[in-house]
XYZ file of C-alpha atoms in Angstrom:
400
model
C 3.627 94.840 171.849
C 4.388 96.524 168.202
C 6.908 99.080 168.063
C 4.777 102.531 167.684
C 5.988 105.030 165.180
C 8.168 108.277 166.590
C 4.165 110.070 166.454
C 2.873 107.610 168.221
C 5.645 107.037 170.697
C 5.723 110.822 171.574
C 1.820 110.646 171.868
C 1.768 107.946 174.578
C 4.994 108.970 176.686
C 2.526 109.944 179.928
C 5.459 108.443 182.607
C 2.736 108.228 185.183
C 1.040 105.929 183.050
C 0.554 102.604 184.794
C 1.118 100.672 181.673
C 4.236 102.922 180.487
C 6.022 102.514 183.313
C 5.484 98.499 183.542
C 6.739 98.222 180.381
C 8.166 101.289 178.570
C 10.803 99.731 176.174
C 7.887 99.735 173.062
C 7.404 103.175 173.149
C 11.571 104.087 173.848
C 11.792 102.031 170.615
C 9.473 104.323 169.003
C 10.822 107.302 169.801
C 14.431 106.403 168.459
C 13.232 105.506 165.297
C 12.445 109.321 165.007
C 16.761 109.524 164.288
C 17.085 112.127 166.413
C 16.127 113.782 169.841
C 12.455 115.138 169.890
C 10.225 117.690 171.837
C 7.530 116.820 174.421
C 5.452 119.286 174.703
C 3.828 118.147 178.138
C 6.677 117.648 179.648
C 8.342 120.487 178.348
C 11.702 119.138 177.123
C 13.669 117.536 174.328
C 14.054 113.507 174.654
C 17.661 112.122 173.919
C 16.445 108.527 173.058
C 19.142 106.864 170.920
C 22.782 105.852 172.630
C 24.649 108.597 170.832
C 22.499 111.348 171.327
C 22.088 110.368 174.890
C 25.745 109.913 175.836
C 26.417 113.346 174.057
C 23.721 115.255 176.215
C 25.573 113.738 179.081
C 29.157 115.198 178.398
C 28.036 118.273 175.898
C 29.761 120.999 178.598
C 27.080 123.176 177.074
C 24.524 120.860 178.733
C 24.649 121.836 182.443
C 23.353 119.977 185.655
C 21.603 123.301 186.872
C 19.549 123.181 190.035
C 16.501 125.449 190.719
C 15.753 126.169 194.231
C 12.410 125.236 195.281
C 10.123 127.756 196.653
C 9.298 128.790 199.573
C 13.031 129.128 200.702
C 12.525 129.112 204.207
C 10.508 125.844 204.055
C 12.945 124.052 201.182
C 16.101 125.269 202.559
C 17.650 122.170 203.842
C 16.296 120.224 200.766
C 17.658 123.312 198.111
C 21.484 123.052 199.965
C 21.382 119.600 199.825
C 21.445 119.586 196.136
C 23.179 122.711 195.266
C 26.017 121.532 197.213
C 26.332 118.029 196.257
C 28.323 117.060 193.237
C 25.641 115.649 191.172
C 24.037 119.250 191.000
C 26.578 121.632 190.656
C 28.948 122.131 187.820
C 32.804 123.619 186.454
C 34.473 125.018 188.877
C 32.352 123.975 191.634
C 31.833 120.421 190.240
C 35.714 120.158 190.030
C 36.346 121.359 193.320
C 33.856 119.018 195.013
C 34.668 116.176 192.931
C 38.744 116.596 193.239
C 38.445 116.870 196.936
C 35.571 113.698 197.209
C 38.070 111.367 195.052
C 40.999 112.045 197.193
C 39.065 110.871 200.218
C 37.733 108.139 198.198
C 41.642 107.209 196.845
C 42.054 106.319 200.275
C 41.319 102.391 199.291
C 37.774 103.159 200.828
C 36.118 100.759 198.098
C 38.696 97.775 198.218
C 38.606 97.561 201.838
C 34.881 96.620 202.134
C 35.135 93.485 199.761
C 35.525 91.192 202.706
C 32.737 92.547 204.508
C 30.561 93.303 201.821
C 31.304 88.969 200.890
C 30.396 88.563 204.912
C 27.428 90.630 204.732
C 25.839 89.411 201.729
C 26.223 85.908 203.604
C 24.729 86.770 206.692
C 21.856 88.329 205.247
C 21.122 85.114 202.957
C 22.437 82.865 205.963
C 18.647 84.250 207.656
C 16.539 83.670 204.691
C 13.884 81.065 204.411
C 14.749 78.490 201.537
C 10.576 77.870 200.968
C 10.069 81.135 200.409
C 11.520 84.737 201.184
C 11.647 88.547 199.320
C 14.933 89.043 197.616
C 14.184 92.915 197.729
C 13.577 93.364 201.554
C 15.336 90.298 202.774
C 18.507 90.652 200.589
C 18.928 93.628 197.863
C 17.634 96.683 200.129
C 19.456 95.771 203.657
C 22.558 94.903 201.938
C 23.551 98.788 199.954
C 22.463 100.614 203.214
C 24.714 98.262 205.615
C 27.758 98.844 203.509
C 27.203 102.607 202.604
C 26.846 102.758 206.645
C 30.065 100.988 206.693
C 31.560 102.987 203.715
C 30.659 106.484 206.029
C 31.562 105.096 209.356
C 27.779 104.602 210.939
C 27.098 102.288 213.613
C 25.094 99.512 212.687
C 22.285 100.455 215.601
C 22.322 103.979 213.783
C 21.725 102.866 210.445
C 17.941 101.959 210.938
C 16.836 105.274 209.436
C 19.249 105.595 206.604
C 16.969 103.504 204.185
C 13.589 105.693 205.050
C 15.527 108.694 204.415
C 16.493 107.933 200.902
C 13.432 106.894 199.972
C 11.528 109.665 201.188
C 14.189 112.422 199.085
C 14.339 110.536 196.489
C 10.585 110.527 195.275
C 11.141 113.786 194.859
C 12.854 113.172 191.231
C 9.881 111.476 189.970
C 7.348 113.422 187.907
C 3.920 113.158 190.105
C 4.082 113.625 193.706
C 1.774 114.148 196.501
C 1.903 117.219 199.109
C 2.809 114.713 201.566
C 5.493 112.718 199.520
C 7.167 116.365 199.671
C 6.257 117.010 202.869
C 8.519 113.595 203.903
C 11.355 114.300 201.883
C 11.332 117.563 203.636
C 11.799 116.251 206.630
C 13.988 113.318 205.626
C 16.438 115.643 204.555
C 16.076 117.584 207.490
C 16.412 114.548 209.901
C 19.097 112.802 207.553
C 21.622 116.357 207.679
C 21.422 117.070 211.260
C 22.429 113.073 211.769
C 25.433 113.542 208.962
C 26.580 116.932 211.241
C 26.504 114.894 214.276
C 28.777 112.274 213.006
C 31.262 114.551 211.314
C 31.815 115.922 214.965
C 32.247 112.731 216.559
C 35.137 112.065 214.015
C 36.918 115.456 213.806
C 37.289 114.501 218.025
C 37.675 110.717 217.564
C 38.721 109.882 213.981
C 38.665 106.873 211.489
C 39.403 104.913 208.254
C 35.800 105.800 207.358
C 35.074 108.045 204.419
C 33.330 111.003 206.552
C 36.554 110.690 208.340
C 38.323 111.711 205.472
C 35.808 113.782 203.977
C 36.923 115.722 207.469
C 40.278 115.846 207.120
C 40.949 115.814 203.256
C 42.544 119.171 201.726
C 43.582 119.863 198.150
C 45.367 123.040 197.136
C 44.160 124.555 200.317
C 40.684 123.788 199.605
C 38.289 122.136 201.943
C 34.693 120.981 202.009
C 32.199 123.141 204.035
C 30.015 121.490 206.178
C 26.951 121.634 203.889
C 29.037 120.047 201.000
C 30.132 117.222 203.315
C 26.745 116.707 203.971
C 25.150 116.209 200.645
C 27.749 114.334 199.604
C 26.765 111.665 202.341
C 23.418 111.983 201.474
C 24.234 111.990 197.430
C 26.074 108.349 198.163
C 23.439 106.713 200.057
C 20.378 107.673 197.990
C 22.333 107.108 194.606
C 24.075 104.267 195.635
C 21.325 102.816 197.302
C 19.102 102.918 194.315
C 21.341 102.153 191.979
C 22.337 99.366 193.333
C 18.471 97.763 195.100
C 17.330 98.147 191.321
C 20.196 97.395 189.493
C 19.606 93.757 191.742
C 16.428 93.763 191.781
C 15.440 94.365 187.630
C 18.563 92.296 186.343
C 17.276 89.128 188.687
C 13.851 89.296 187.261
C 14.802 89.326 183.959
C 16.967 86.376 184.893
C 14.029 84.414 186.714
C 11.904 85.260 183.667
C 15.026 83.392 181.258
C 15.894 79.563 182.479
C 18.377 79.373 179.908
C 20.552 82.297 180.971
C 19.792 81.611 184.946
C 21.408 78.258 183.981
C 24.526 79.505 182.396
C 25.095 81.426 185.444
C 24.250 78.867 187.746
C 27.387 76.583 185.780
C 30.016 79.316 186.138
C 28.714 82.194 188.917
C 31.402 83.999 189.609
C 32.932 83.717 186.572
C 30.256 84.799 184.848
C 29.319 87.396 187.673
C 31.003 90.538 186.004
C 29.346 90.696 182.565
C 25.961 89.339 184.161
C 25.720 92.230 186.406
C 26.500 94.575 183.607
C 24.017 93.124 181.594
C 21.878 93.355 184.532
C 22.579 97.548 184.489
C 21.863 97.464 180.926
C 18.738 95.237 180.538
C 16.480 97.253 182.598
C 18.350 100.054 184.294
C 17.715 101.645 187.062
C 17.701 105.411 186.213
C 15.816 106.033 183.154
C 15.652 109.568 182.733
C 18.583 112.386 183.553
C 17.974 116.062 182.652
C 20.118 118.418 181.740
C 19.785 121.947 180.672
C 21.392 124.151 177.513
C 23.980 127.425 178.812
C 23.432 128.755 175.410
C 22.002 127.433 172.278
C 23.527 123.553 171.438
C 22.659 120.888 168.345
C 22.784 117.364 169.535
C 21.797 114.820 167.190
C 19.910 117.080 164.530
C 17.802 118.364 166.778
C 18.396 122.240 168.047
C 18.122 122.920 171.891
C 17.717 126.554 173.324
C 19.418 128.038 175.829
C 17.610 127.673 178.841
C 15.746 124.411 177.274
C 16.150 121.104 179.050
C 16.932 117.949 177.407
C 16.509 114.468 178.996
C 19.169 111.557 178.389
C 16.651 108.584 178.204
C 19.318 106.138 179.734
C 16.912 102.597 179.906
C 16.271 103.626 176.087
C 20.601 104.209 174.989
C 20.796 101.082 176.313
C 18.614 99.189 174.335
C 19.868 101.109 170.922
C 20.012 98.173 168.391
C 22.551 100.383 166.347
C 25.120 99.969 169.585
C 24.095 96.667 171.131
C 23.823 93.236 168.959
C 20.421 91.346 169.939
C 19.561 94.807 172.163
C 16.314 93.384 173.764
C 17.606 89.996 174.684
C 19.098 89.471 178.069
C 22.652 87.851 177.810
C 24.922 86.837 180.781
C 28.197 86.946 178.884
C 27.553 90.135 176.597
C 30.682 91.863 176.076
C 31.449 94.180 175.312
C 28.982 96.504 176.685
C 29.112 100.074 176.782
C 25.605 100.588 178.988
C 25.065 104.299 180.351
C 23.517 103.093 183.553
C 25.761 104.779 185.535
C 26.077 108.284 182.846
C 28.944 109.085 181.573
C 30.972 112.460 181.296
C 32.025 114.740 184.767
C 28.638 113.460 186.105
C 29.583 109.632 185.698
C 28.836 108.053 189.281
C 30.969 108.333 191.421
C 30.155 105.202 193.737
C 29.721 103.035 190.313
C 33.000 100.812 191.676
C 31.159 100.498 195.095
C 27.924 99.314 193.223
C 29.850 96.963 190.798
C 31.588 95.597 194.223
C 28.403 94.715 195.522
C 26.240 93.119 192.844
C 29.487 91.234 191.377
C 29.516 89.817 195.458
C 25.721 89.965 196.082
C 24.832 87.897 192.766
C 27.188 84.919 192.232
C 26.471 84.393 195.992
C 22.790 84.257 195.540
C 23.664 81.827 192.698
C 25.570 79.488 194.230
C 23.307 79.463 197.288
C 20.087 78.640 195.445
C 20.392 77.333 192.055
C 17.028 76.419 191.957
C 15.761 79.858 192.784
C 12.631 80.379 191.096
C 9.539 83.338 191.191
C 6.801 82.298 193.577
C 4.791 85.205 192.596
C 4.001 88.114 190.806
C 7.283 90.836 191.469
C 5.996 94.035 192.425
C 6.926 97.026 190.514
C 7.204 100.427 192.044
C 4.456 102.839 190.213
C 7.635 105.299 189.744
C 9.100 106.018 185.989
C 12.835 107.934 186.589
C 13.737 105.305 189.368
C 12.611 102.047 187.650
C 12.339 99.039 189.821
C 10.578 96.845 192.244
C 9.055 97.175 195.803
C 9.339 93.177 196.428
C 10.031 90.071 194.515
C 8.474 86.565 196.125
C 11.171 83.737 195.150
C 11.993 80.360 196.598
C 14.507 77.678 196.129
């Protein structure tokens, strides 16, 4: 497809648009060859497609994560504290309150611990695949982020069944079109997913240990503690965002690999020493979270382009990442690129958090895959979810 001009671009940016969100790289070209963020009048706020206007609108302090409550309260209340307690939604001083107090239970070595049995899980799971044939989504990238996040918290593996329904249901709330009963599941979901956080948090305040809600319990800065609602979305912020982030982040980077015998080859010679600039090029190639709002405090220029206070502006991350003014040969998949200064996980006070945990796993999951089936090939058609913000696929038939 021909790049479209910035007019054109803007024209055809529908994100529930089947054939947008298959392939929406054309049109992101497009709009950064306007030079400069621009205004989209149906979906009410300013586009930040090129890498330096995006990674400004992501740590411009005048550019703040601001939640609105949904309405009615009564019915969105578990749903509204969720997010306007987690750190993802809040910002200075809450944001570095919540933040100070989740590192220090995170400096705890929480991260470095689960190598080993990330390595053994990975294993396992591929240990039970079928060689002939098998889904590297549902039989490989989706168990494996949900078994270690329930190891990162502390859940039993019988427990950990629902964790994965959960996060899907809340997070189809971010994308742009939903149903009445897409909300109507995330309600519950969040509802279900809290009171099962709660539960836990007691069990460890009377039996603690070395998991993180453990020390999300016990951990104390300057007097300061988290409240039970802030505990709680932040175990429910590091499944769903770690979760996707890392399912995707698999699941796009290995396509584009299947699709390119050349670079699946180079990896195949040299996996795991290959395996930390291939899963960053993974993150870049096609990334995972297109789209992250913020919204102006008071009146702010980024890139030539004049926001309003009260105005939103979205960082188009899948689009910084393909700049060709930042990245050499932007729309070609390389293994070794490097450097590579990607946005897929943001950048600023809102840079994720569980981006080590994520590297951990796909710099595990991947050279493992690798070295297990070098001949790994696409046996069908990969199925992509119909979803814009949250880019990636439902299942992907391979076989060795």
């Amino acid at each position: 497809m021909s790049i479209p001009t910035p007019e054109e671009a803007l024209a055809a940016f529908d994100l529930t648009d089947p054939a947008v969100v298959r392939d929406p790289y054309p049109l992101l070209a497009g709009l950064r060859a306007a030079g400069k963020p621009v205004h989209h009048e149906g979906l009410g706020l300013w586009l930040a497609a090129r890498h330096r206007d995006a990674d400004a609108v992501l740590r411009n302090r005048r550019l703040g994560r601001i939640f609105t409550a949904r309405e009615p309260a009564d019915v969105w209340d578990t749903f509204n504290w969720l997010h306007a307690d987690s750190i993802l939604d809040s910002e200075p001083p809450k944001h570095t309150r919540l933040k100070s107090l989740v590192a220090k239970a995170f400096a705890r070595g929480h991260v470095e611990r689960l190598r080993p049995r990330v390595q053994e899980l990975a294993a396992g799971l591929l240990d039970a695949v079928d060689p002939g044939g098998f889904d590297a989504i549902s039989d490989y990238a989706e168990p494996l982020p949900v078994m270690v996040v329930g190891e990162l918290l502390g859940v039993p593996l019988e427990e950990q069944a629902p964790l994965r329904p959960w996060s899907q249901a809340i997070v189809k709330m971010y994308e742009y079109e939903r149903t009445t009963a897409q909300e109507v599941a995330a309600r519950e979901a969040c509802a279900e997913f809290s009171a099962f956080v709660l539960e836990l948090a007691a069990r460890r305040r009377v039996h603690p240990g070395e998991d993180l809600v453990t020390h999300l319990v016990q951990v104390e800065d300057a007097g300061e503690r988290l409240t039970e609602h802030e505990l709680v979305a932040t175990c429910v912020l590091l499944l769903n965002a770690g979760h996707e982030a890392s399912v995707n982040g698999f699941g796009n980077g290995l396509v584009a690999l299947l699709h390119r015998p050349e670079e699946w080859a180079r990896l195949v010679a040299a996996p795991y020493a290959l395996a930390p600039t291939a899963v960053e090029e993974m993150l870049r190639y096609d990334c995972p979270l297109q789209l992250f709002e913020r919204t102006a405090t008071e009146d702010v220029e980024v890139g030539g382009a004049t926001v309003r206070q009260g105005e939103k502006i979205a960082a188009l991350l899948g689009s910084a990442n393909r700049d060709e003014e930042v990245f050499e040969r932007a729309d070609e998949f390389d293994v070794g690129r490097d450097p590579n200064p990607h946005l897929a996980f943001g950048a600023g006070i809102h840079f994720c958090l569980g981006a080590p945990l994520a590297r951990l796993e796909l710099q595990i999951s991947l050279p493992l895959l690798v070295e297990r089936f070098p001949s790994l090939h696409l046996s069908g058609m990969p199925e992509l979810r119909p979803t814009f913000v949250l880019r990636g696929y439902e299942s992907i038939a391979v076989s060795n």
